JSON list of C-alpha atoms in Angstrom, two decimals:
[
{"chain": "O", "resi": 1, "resn": "MET", "atom": "CA", "xyz": [0.00, 0.00, 0.00]},
{"chain": "O", "resi": 2, "resn": "ILE", "atom": "CA", "xyz": [2.94, 2.32, 0.65]},
{"chain": "O", "resi": 3, "resn": "ALA", "atom": "CA", "xyz": [4.23, 1.87, -2.90]},
{"chain": "O", "resi": 4, "resn": "GLN", "atom": "CA", "xyz": [0.83, 2.81, -4.29]},
{"chain": "O", "resi": 5, "resn": "ASN", "atom": "CA", "xyz": [0.77, 5.95, -2.16]},
{"chain": "O", "resi": 6, "resn": "VAL", "atom": "CA", "xyz": [4.25, 6.91, -3.34]},
{"chain": "O", "resi": 7, "resn": "ALA", "atom": "CA", "xyz": [3.29, 6.24, -6.97]},
{"chain": "O", "resi": 8, "resn": "PHE", "atom": "CA", "xyz": [0.12, 8.28, -6.52]},
{"chain": "O", "resi": 9, "resn": "GLY", "atom": "CA", "xyz": [2.11, 11.18, -5.06]},
{"chain": "O", "resi": 10, "resn": "ILE", "atom": "CA", "xyz": [4.64, 11.14, -7.89]},
{"chain": "O", "resi": 11, "resn": "LEU", "atom": "CA", "xyz": [1.95, 10.94, -10.60]},
{"chain": "O", "resi": 12, "resn": "ALA", "atom": "CA", "xyz": [-0.18, 13.61, -8.97]},
{"chain": "O", "resi": 13, "resn": "ALA", "atom": "CA", "xyz": [2.80, 15.94, -8.60]},
{"chain": "O", "resi": 14, "resn": "ALA", "atom": "CA", "xyz": [3.77, 15.36, -12.24]},
{"chain": "O", "resi": 15, "resn": "ALA", "atom": "CA", "xyz": [0.21, 16.08, -13.35]},
{"chain": "O", "resi": 16, "resn": "VAL", "atom": "CA", "xyz": [-0.01, 19.28, -11.31]},
{"chain": "O", "resi": 17, "resn": "LEU", "atom": "CA", "xyz": [3.38, 20.56, -12.49]},
{"chain": "O", "resi": 18, "resn": "ALA", "atom": "CA", "xyz": [2.58, 19.78, -16.11]},
{"chain": "O", "resi": 19, "resn": "ALA", "atom": "CA", "xyz": [-0.83, 21.42, -15.75]},
{"chain": "O", "resi": 20, "resn": "LEU", "atom": "CA", "xyz": [0.84, 24.55, -14.43]},
{"chain": "O", "resi": 21, "resn": "ARG", "atom": "CA", "xyz": [3.20, 24.53, -17.41]},
{"chain": "O", "resi": 22, "resn": "VAL", "atom": "CA", "xyz": [0.25, 24.14, -19.80]},
{"chain": "O", "resi": 23, "resn": "VAL", "atom": "CA", "xyz": [-1.12, 27.48, -18.69]},
{"chain": "O", "resi": 24, "resn": "THR", "atom": "CA", "xyz": [2.19, 29.29, -18.16]},
{"chain": "O", "resi": 25, "resn": "THR", "atom": "CA", "xyz": [4.19, 28.38, -21.25]},
{"chain": "O", "resi": 26, "resn": "LYS", "atom": "CA", "xyz": [4.09, 30.82, -24.14]},
{"chain": "O", "resi": 27, "resn": "ASN", "atom": "CA", "xyz": [4.68, 28.26, -26.87]},
{"chain": "O", "resi": 28, "resn": "VAL", "atom": "CA", "xyz": [1.44, 26.61, -27.99]},
{"chain": "O", "resi": 29, "resn": "VAL", "atom": "CA", "xyz": [3.11, 23.38, -29.10]},
{"chain": "O", "resi": 30, "resn": "HIS", "atom": "CA", "xyz": [4.90, 23.07, -25.77]},
{"chain": "O", "resi": 31, "resn": "ALA", "atom": "CA", "xyz": [1.56, 23.61, -24.03]},
{"chain": "O", "resi": 32, "resn": "ALA", "atom": "CA", "xyz": [0.07, 20.76, -26.05]},
{"chain": "O", "resi": 33, "resn": "LEU", "atom": "CA", "xyz": [2.97, 18.50, -25.11]},
{"chain": "O", "resi": 34, "resn": "TYR", "atom": "CA", "xyz": [2.57, 19.38, -21.43]},
{"chain": "O", "resi": 35, "resn": "LEU", "atom": "CA", "xyz": [-1.11, 18.55, -21.85]},
{"chain": "O", "resi": 36, "resn": "VAL", "atom": "CA", "xyz": [-0.07, 15.11, -23.11]},
{"chain": "O", "resi": 37, "resn": "MET", "atom": "CA", "xyz": [1.96, 14.70, -19.91]},
{"chain": "O", "resi": 38, "resn": "VAL", "atom": "CA", "xyz": [-1.05, 15.66, -17.78]},
{"chain": "O", "resi": 39, "resn": "LEU", "atom": "CA", "xyz": [-3.32, 13.23, -19.61]},
{"chain": "O", "resi": 40, "resn": "ALA", "atom": "CA", "xyz": [-0.75, 10.44, -19.40]},
{"chain": "O", "resi": 41, "resn": "SER", "atom": "CA", "xyz": [-0.38, 11.02, -15.65]},
{"chain": "O", "resi": 42, "resn": "VAL", "atom": "CA", "xyz": [-4.14, 10.83, -15.23]},
{"chain": "O", "resi": 43, "resn": "GLY", "atom": "CA", "xyz": [-4.15, 7.60, -17.27]},
{"chain": "O", "resi": 44, "resn": "ALA", "atom": "CA", "xyz": [-1.50, 6.16, -14.95]},
{"chain": "O", "resi": 45, "resn": "LEU", "atom": "CA", "xyz": [-3.63, 7.18, -11.98]},
{"chain": "O", "resi": 46, "resn": "TYR", "atom": "CA", "xyz": [-6.50, 5.20, -13.49]},
{"chain": "O", "resi": 47, "resn": "ILE", "atom": "CA", "xyz": [-4.23, 2.16, -13.63]},
{"chain": "O", "resi": 48, "resn": "LEU", "atom": "CA", "xyz": [-3.50, 2.63, -9.92]},
{"chain": "O", "resi": 49, "resn": "LEU", "atom": "CA", "xyz": [-7.27, 2.57, -9.37]},
{"chain": "O", "resi": 50, "resn": "VAL", "atom": "CA", "xyz": [-7.55, -0.79, -11.18]},
{"chain": "O", "resi": 51, "resn": "ALA", "atom": "CA", "xyz": [-9.43, 0.84, -14.06]},
{"chain": "O", "resi": 52, "resn": "GLU", "atom": "CA", "xyz": [-7.35, -0.34, -16.99]},
{"chain": "O", "resi": 53, "resn": "PHE", "atom": "CA", "xyz": [-10.13, 0.18, -19.53]},
{"chain": "O", "resi": 54, "resn": "ILE", "atom": "CA", "xyz": [-10.56, 3.81, -18.54]},
{"chain": "O", "resi": 55, "resn": "ALA", "atom": "CA", "xyz": [-6.78, 4.26, -18.71]},
{"chain": "O", "resi": 56, "resn": "ALA", "atom": "CA", "xyz": [-6.73, 2.82, -22.23]},
{"chain": "O", "resi": 57, "resn": "VAL", "atom": "CA", "xyz": [-9.60, 5.09, -23.27]},
{"chain": "O", "resi": 58, "resn": "GLN", "atom": "CA", "xyz": [-7.76, 8.02, -21.71]},
{"chain": "O", "resi": 59, "resn": "VAL", "atom": "CA", "xyz": [-4.68, 7.31, -23.77]},
{"chain": "O", "resi": 60, "resn": "LEU", "atom": "CA", "xyz": [-6.50, 6.50, -27.01]},
{"chain": "O", "resi": 61, "resn": "VAL", "atom": "CA", "xyz": [-9.11, 9.25, -26.98]},
{"chain": "O", "resi": 62, "resn": "TYR", "atom": "CA", "xyz": [-7.47, 12.13, -25.20]},
{"chain": "O", "resi": 63, "resn": "ILE", "atom": "CA", "xyz": [-3.81, 11.71, -26.06]},
{"chain": "O", "resi": 64, "resn": "GLY", "atom": "CA", "xyz": [-4.30, 9.97, -29.37]},
{"chain": "O", "resi": 65, "resn": "ALA", "atom": "CA", "xyz": [-7.16, 12.00, -30.75]},
{"chain": "O", "resi": 66, "resn": "ILE", "atom": "CA", "xyz": [-7.81, 15.25, -28.92]},
{"chain": "O", "resi": 67, "resn": "VAL", "atom": "CA", "xyz": [-4.22, 16.41, -28.63]},
{"chain": "O", "resi": 68, "resn": "VAL", "atom": "CA", "xyz": [-3.46, 15.41, -32.22]},
{"chain": "O", "resi": 69, "resn": "LEU", "atom": "CA", "xyz": [-6.59, 17.29, -33.32]},
{"chain": "O", "resi": 70, "resn": "PHE", "atom": "CA", "xyz": [-5.41, 20.28, -31.27]},
{"chain": "O", "resi": 71, "resn": "LEU", "atom": "CA", "xyz": [-1.98, 20.20, -32.90]},
{"chain": "O", "resi": 72, "resn": "PHE", "atom": "CA", "xyz": [-3.55, 19.94, -36.37]},
{"chain": "O", "resi": 73, "resn": "GLY", "atom": "CA", "xyz": [-5.77, 22.89, -35.51]},
{"chain": "O", "resi": 74, "resn": "VAL", "atom": "CA", "xyz": [-2.77, 24.95, -34.41]},
{"chain": "O", "resi": 75, "resn": "MET", "atom": "CA", "xyz": [-0.88, 24.12, -37.56]},
{"chain": "O", "resi": 76, "resn": "LEU", "atom": "CA", "xyz": [-3.81, 24.64, -39.93]},
{"chain": "O", "resi": 77, "resn": "THR", "atom": "CA", "xyz": [-4.89, 27.98, -38.47]},
{"chain": "O", "resi": 78, "resn": "ARG", "atom": "CA", "xyz": [-1.38, 29.38, -38.64]},
{"chain": "O", "resi": 79, "resn": "ALA", "atom": "CA", "xyz": [-1.36, 30.19, -34.95]},
{"chain": "O", "resi": 80, "resn": "PRO", "atom": "CA", "xyz": [1.91, 31.58, -33.59]},
{"chain": "O", "resi": 81, "resn": "LEU", "atom": "CA", "xyz": [4.14, 28.63, -32.71]},
{"chain": "O", "resi": 82, "resn": "GLY", "atom": "CA", "xyz": [7.11, 30.24, -31.01]},
{"chain": "O", "resi": 83, "resn": "ASP", "atom": "CA", "xyz": [7.66, 32.64, -28.17]},
{"chain": "O", "resi": 84, "resn": "GLU", "atom": "CA", "xyz": [6.08, 35.76, -29.53]},
{"chain": "O", "resi": 85, "resn": "GLY", "atom": "CA", "xyz": [5.27, 38.92, -27.67]},
{"chain": "O", "resi": 86, "resn": "GLY", "atom": "CA", "xyz": [1.83, 40.40, -27.59]},
{"chain": "O", "resi": 87, "resn": "LEU", "atom": "CA", "xyz": [0.06, 37.16, -26.69]},
{"chain": "O", "resi": 88, "resn": "ASP", "atom": "CA", "xyz": [-0.42, 38.16, -23.05]},
{"chain": "O", "resi": 89, "resn": "ASN", "atom": "CA", "xyz": [-2.98, 40.65, -21.90]},
{"chain": "O", "resi": 90, "resn": "ASP", "atom": "CA", "xyz": [-3.55, 42.70, -18.79]},
{"chain": "O", "resi": 91, "resn": "GLN", "atom": "CA", "xyz": [-6.12, 40.38, -17.26]},
{"chain": "O", "resi": 92, "resn": "ARG", "atom": "CA", "xyz": [-3.78, 37.97, -15.45]},
{"chain": "O", "resi": 93, "resn": "GLY", "atom": "CA", "xyz": [-4.72, 39.39, -12.05]},
{"chain": "O", "resi": 94, "resn": "ILE", "atom": "CA", "xyz": [-8.42, 39.05, -12.70]},
{"chain": "O", "resi": 95, "resn": "ALA", "atom": "CA", "xyz": [-7.89, 35.53, -14.04]},
{"chain": "O", "resi": 96, "resn": "ALA", "atom": "CA", "xyz": [-5.91, 34.56, -10.93]},
{"chain": "O", "resi": 97, "resn": "ILE", "atom": "CA", "xyz": [-8.61, 35.96, -8.64]},
{"chain": "O", "resi": 98, "resn": "THR", "atom": "CA", "xyz": [-11.30, 34.13, -10.61]},
{"chain": "O", "resi": 99, "resn": "ALA", "atom": "CA", "xyz": [-9.32, 30.89, -10.48]},
{"chain": "O", "resi": 100, "resn": "LEU", "atom": "CA", "xyz": [-8.86, 31.19, -6.71]},
{"chain": "O", "resi": 101, "resn": "PHE", "atom": "CA", "xyz": [-12.58, 31.91, -6.33]},
{"chain": "O", "resi": 102, "resn": "LEU", "atom": "CA", "xyz": [-13.48, 28.84, -8.38]},
{"chain": "O", "resi": 103, "resn": "LEU", "atom": "CA", "xyz": [-11.01, 26.74, -6.37]},
{"chain": "O", "resi": 104, "resn": "GLY", "atom": "CA", "xyz": [-12.69, 27.91, -3.17]},
{"chain": "O", "resi": 105, "resn": "VAL", "atom": "CA", "xyz": [-16.19, 27.18, -4.51]},
{"chain": "O", "resi": 106, "resn": "LEU", "atom": "CA", "xyz": [-15.21, 23.73, -5.75]},
{"chain": "O", "resi": 107, "resn": "SER", "atom": "CA", "xyz": [-13.42, 22.91, -2.50]},
{"chain": "O", "resi": 108, "resn": "PHE", "atom": "CA", "xyz": [-16.45, 23.98, -0.49]},
{"chain": "O", "resi": 109, "resn": "ALA", "atom": "CA", "xyz": [-18.78, 21.94, -2.74]},
{"chain": "O", "resi": 110, "resn": "LEU", "atom": "CA", "xyz": [-16.61, 18.82, -2.41]},
{"chain": "O", "resi": 111, "resn": "ILE", "atom": "CA", "xyz": [-16.28, 19.14, 1.34]},
{"chain": "O", "resi": 112, "resn": "ASP", "atom": "CA", "xyz": [-19.99, 19.84, 1.68]},
{"chain": "O", "resi": 113, "resn": "ALA", "atom": "CA", "xyz": [-20.94, 16.88, -0.53]},
{"chain": "O", "resi": 114, "resn": "PHE", "atom": "CA", "xyz": [-18.58, 14.26, 0.88]},
{"chain": "O", "resi": 115, "resn": "GLY", "atom": "CA", "xyz": [-17.68, 15.55, 4.35]},
{"chain": "O", "resi": 116, "resn": "ASP", "atom": "CA", "xyz": [-16.16, 12.75, 6.37]},
{"chain": "O", "resi": 117, "resn": "ASP", "atom": "CA", "xyz": [-16.95, 9.96, 3.89]},
{"chain": "O", "resi": 118, "resn": "ARG", "atom": "CA", "xyz": [-14.23, 7.39, 3.44]},
{"chain": "O", "resi": 119, "resn": "LEU", "atom": "CA", "xyz": [-13.35, 5.34, 0.40]},
{"chain": "O", "resi": 120, "resn": "PRO", "atom": "CA", "xyz": [-14.31, 1.67, 0.66]},
{"chain": "O", "resi": 121, "resn": "ASP", "atom": "CA", "xyz": [-11.59, -0.66, 1.87]},
{"chain": "O", "resi": 122, "resn": "LEU", "atom": "CA", "xyz": [-10.64, -2.83, -1.10]},
{"chain": "O", "resi": 123, "resn": "ALA", "atom": "CA", "xyz": [-7.86, -4.72, 0.64]},
{"chain": "O", "resi": 124, "resn": "GLY", "atom": "CA", "xyz": [-9.92, -7.91, 1.06]},
{"chain": "O", "resi": 125, "resn": "GLU", "atom": "CA", "xyz": [-11.16, -8.09, -2.53]},
{"chain": "O", "resi": 126, "resn": "SER", "atom": "CA", "xyz": [-9.33, -9.92, -5.26]},
{"chain": "O", "resi": 127, "resn": "ARG", "atom": "CA", "xyz": [-8.26, -8.39, -8.55]},
{"chain": "O", "resi": 128, "resn": "ALA", "atom": "CA", "xyz": [-10.70, -10.63, -10.46]},
{"chain": "O", "resi": 129, "resn": "GLN", "atom": "CA", "xyz": [-13.56, -9.49, -8.26]},
{"chain": "O", "resi": 130, "resn": "LEU", "atom": "CA", "xyz": [-12.60, -5.84, -8.73]},
{"chain": "O", "resi": 131, "resn": "THR", "atom": "CA", "xyz": [-12.33, -6.33, -12.49]},
{"chain": "O", "resi": 132, "resn": "ALA", "atom": "CA", "xyz": [-15.78, -7.96, -12.58]},
{"chain": "O", "resi": 133, "resn": "GLU", "atom": "CA", "xyz": [-17.30, -5.10, -10.60]},
{"chain": "O", "resi": 134, "resn": "ARG", "atom": "CA", "xyz": [-15.42, -2.24, -12.26]},
{"chain": "O", "resi": 135, "resn": "GLY", "atom": "CA", "xyz": [-14.01, -3.72, -15.45]},
{"chain": "O", "resi": 136, "resn": "THR", "atom": "CA", "xyz": [-14.83, -3.21, -19.09]},
{"chain": "O", "resi": 137, "resn": "ASP", "atom": "CA", "xyz": [-18.20, -4.97, -18.91]},
{"chain": "O", "resi": 138, "resn": "ALA", "atom": "CA", "xyz": [-19.37, -2.86, -15.99]},
{"chain": "O", "resi": 139, "resn": "VAL", "atom": "CA", "xyz": [-18.18, 0.35, -17.64]},
{"chain": "O", "resi": 140, "resn": "GLY", "atom": "CA", "xyz": [-19.84, -0.59, -20.93]},
{"chain": "O", "resi": 141, "resn": "ASP", "atom": "CA", "xyz": [-23.10, -1.46, -19.24]},
{"chain": "O", "resi": 142, "resn": "MET", "atom": "CA", "xyz": [-23.11, 1.79, -17.29]},
{"chain": "O", "resi": 143, "resn": "LEU", "atom": "CA", "xyz": [-22.07, 3.87, -20.29]},
{"chain": "O", "resi": 144, "resn": "PHE", "atom": "CA", "xyz": [-24.65, 2.55, -22.70]},
{"chain": "O", "resi": 145, "resn": "ALA", "atom": "CA", "xyz": [-27.46, 2.03, -20.19]},
{"chain": "O", "resi": 146, "resn": "ASN", "atom": "CA", "xyz": [-27.29, 5.02, -17.87]},
{"chain": "O", "resi": 147, "resn": "PHE", "atom": "CA", "xyz": [-25.19, 7.60, -19.71]},
{"chain": "O", "resi": 148, "resn": "LEU", "atom": "CA", "xyz": [-26.13, 7.08, -23.37]},
{"chain": "O", "resi": 149, "resn": "VAL", "atom": "CA", "xyz": [-27.40, 10.64, -23.93]},
{"chain": "O", "resi": 150, "resn": "PRO", "atom": "CA", "xyz": [-24.31, 12.39, -22.45]},
{"chain": "O", "resi": 151, "resn": "PHE", "atom": "CA", "xyz": [-22.10, 9.97, -24.39]},
{"chain": "O", "resi": 152, "resn": "GLN", "atom": "CA", "xyz": [-23.84, 10.88, -27.64]},
{"chain": "O", "resi": 153, "resn": "ALA", "atom": "CA", "xyz": [-23.73, 14.60, -26.73]},
{"chain": "O", "resi": 154, "resn": "VAL", "atom": "CA", "xyz": [-19.96, 14.40, -26.31]},
{"chain": "O", "resi": 155, "resn": "GLY", "atom": "CA", "xyz": [-19.71, 12.69, -29.70]},
{"chain": "O", "resi": 156, "resn": "VAL", "atom": "CA", "xyz": [-21.71, 15.50, -31.34]},
{"chain": "O", "resi": 157, "resn": "LEU", "atom": "CA", "xyz": [-19.56, 18.09, -29.54]},
{"chain": "O", "resi": 158, "resn": "LEU", "atom": "CA", "xyz": [-16.36, 16.51, -30.82]},
{"chain": "O", "resi": 159, "resn": "LEU", "atom": "CA", "xyz": [-17.80, 16.37, -34.33]},
{"chain": "O", "resi": 160, "resn": "ALA", "atom": "CA", "xyz": [-18.72, 20.07, -34.11]},
{"chain": "O", "resi": 161, "resn": "ALA", "atom": "CA", "xyz": [-15.17, 20.87, -32.97]},
{"chain": "O", "resi": 162, "resn": "LEU", "atom": "CA", "xyz": [-13.76, 18.94, -35.91]},
{"chain": "O", "resi": 163, "resn": "VAL", "atom": "CA", "xyz": [-16.06, 20.71, -38.40]},
{"chain": "O", "resi": 164, "resn": "GLY", "atom": "CA", "xyz": [-15.20, 24.06, -36.80]},
{"chain": "O", "resi": 165, "resn": "ALA", "atom": "CA", "xyz": [-11.48, 23.39, -37.15]},
{"chain": "O", "resi": 166, "resn": "ILE", "atom": "CA", "xyz": [-11.94, 22.51, -40.82]},
{"chain": "O", "resi": 167, "resn": "VAL", "atom": "CA", "xyz": [-14.00, 25.65, -41.44]},
{"chain": "O", "resi": 168, "resn": "LEU", "atom": "CA", "xyz": [-11.34, 27.80, -39.74]},
{"chain": "O", "resi": 169, "resn": "ALA", "atom": "CA", "xyz": [-8.59, 26.13, -41.71]},
{"chain": "O", "resi": 170, "resn": "ARG", "atom": "CA", "xyz": [-10.35, 26.48, -45.08]},
{"chain": "O", "resi": 171, "resn": "ARG", "atom": "CA", "xyz": [-11.36, 30.12, -44.60]},
{"chain": "O", "resi": 172, "resn": "ASP", "atom": "CA", "xyz": [-8.87, 31.37, -47.18]}
]
């Protein structure tokens, strides 16, 4: 259990540091690569949670598709790729205050919703039992039985983003 805690700490720290670099770097391509690091760290965290299917989906969909789509969008729209001046604006202070406010609201909501709840103790359950309860079959059943409409809405949203990127790229 100690090794899992250490691995969780390392992966969480890597994800937080990479997330900070995503929003602080001035190079758009570097930001996309830091985003890949964040998504890979989250995928590794899913593996620690014995959710291999979700980790595979994380890697395939987010790293394999979304980030590649983002990089194609950057290249096709002729966005500035290097460190160029004039990309910052004067609203960093307001953005930082807004971010701190949102952090406070989300923290309050999480503490209010979960309070002193504890995660279930999974030490006595076998890996096969956990896979049967939380594996691919269970995720598929839940996804297509309970969350079909949000799943389809996300698909339509991604299609709209793809069409929007093509329209922006073919403007001239």
